[in-house]
Short mmCIF file of C-alpha atoms in Angstrom, two decimals:
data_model
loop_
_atom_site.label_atom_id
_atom_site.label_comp_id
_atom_site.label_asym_id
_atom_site.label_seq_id
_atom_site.Cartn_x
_atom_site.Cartn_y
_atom_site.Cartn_z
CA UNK A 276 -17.59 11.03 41.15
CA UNK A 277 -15.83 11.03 38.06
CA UNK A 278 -17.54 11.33 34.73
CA UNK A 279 -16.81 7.83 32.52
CA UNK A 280 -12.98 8.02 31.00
CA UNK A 281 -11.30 10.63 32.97
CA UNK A 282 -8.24 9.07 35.04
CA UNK A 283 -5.60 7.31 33.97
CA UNK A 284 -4.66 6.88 30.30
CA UNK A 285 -3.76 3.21 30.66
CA UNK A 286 -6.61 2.00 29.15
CA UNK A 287 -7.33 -0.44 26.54
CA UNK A 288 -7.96 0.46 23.00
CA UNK A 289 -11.51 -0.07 23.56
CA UNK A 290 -11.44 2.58 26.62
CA UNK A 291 -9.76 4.92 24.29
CA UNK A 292 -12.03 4.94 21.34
CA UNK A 293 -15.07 5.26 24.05
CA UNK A 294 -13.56 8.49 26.03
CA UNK A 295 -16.57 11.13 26.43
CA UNK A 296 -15.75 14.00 24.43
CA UNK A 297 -18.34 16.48 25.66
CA UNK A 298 -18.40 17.47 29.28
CA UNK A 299 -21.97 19.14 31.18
CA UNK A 300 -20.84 20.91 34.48
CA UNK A 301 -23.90 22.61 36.72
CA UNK A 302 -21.86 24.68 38.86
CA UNK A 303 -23.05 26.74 41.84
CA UNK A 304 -22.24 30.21 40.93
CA UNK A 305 -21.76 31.41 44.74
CA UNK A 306 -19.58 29.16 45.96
CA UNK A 307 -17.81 27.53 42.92
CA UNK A 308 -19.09 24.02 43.75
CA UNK A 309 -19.79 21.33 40.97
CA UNK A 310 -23.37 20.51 41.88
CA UNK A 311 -23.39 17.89 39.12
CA UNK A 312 -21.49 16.72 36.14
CA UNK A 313 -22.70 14.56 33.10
CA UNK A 314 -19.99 13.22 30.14
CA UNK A 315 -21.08 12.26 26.74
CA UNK A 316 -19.43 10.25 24.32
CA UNK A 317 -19.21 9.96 20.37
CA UNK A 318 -20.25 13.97 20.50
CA UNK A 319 -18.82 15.81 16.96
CA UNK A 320 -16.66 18.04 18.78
CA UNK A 321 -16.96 20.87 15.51
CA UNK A 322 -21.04 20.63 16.10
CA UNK A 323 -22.49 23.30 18.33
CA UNK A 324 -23.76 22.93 21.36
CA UNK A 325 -26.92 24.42 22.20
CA UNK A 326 -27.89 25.34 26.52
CA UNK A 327 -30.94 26.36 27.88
CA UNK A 328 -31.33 27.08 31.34
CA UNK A 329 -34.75 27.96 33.30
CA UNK A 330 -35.38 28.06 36.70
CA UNK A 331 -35.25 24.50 37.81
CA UNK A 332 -34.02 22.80 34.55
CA UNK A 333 -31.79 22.57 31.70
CA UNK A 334 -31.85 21.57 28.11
CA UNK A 335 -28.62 21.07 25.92
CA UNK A 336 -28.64 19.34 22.50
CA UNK A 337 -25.57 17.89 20.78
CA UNK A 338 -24.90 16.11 17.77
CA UNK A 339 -23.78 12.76 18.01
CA UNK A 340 -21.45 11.32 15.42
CA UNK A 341 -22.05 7.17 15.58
CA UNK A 342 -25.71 7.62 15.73
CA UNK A 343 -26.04 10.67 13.02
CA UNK A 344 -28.26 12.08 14.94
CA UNK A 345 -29.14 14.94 17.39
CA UNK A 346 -29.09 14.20 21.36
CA UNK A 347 -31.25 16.03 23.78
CA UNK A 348 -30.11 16.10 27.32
CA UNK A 349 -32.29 17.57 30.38
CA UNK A 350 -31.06 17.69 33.96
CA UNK A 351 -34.03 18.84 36.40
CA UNK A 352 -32.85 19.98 39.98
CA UNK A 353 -34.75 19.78 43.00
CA UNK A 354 -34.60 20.30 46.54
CA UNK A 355 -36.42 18.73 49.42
CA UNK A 356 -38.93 16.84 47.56
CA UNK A 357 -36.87 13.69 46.04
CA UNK A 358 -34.12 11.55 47.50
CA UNK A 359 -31.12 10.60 45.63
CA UNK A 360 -32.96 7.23 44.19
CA UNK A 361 -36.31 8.31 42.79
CA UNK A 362 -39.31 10.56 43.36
CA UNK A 363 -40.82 10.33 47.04
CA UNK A 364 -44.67 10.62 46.64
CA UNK A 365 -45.04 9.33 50.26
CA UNK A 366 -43.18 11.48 52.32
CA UNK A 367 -43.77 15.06 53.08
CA UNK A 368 -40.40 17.25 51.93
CA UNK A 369 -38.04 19.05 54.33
CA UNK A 370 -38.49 22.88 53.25
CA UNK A 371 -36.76 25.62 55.05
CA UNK A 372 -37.99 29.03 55.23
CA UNK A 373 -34.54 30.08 53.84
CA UNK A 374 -31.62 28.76 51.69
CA UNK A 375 -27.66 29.49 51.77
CA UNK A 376 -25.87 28.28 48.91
CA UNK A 377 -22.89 27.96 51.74
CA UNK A 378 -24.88 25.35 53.91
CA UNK A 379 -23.66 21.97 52.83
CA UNK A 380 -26.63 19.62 53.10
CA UNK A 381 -29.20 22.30 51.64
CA UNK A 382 -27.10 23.46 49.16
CA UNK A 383 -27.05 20.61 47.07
CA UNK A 384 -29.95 19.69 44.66
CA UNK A 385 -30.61 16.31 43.29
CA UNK A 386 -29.87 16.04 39.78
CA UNK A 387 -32.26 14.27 37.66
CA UNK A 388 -31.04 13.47 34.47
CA UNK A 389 -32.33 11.92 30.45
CA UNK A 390 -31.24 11.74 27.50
CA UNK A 391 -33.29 11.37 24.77
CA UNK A 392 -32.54 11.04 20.93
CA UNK A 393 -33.67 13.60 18.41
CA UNK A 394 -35.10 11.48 15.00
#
């Protein structure tokens, strides 16, 4: 999946103004894989942008330019314990006694992802 205004450049004037200008790639360091990919518009492009990464999580501000204000973006991965749609309270997770970043249906998390405004 694409983030929101990459592919053609045949948009309307609209499109163009609204093209995401600040790119979030998790990427699985073993095997090169994208494991998930979040696109932000309005981001002031000569603001810095701040990563922290923890175990299962990470945290990356930005400063956004129509709002004046600082953005706070956290993506959570998990494995075995959610589905693609929501949180599973009701069924017991698949767990495997080992992982392999090279086996294709274990290998990728789910991606849970906010953003959140900084006042």
């Amino acid at each position: 999946r694409k983030p929101a205004g990459v592919g053609s450049d045949s948009g309307t004037s609209a499109e163009v103004v609204n093209k995401p200008n600040l790119y979030v790639n998790l990427v699985d360091t073993v095997t090169g894989r994208i494991v998930h990919r979040t696109s932000h518009v309005n981001a002031d492009p000569t603001a810095k942008v701040c990563i922290t990464i923890s175990e299962n999580w990470v945290i990356y501000t930005f400063v956004n330019n129509k709002s004046r204000r600082t953005e706070l973006g956290v993506l959570t991965l998990h494995e075995g314990m959610i589905d693609s749609k929501s949180l599973t309270a009701f069924s017991s997770p698949e767990q495997t006694t080992s992982f392999s970043s090279f086996s294709m249906k274990e290998s990728k998390p789910v991606v849970l992802s906010k953003l959140y405004t900084w006042p």
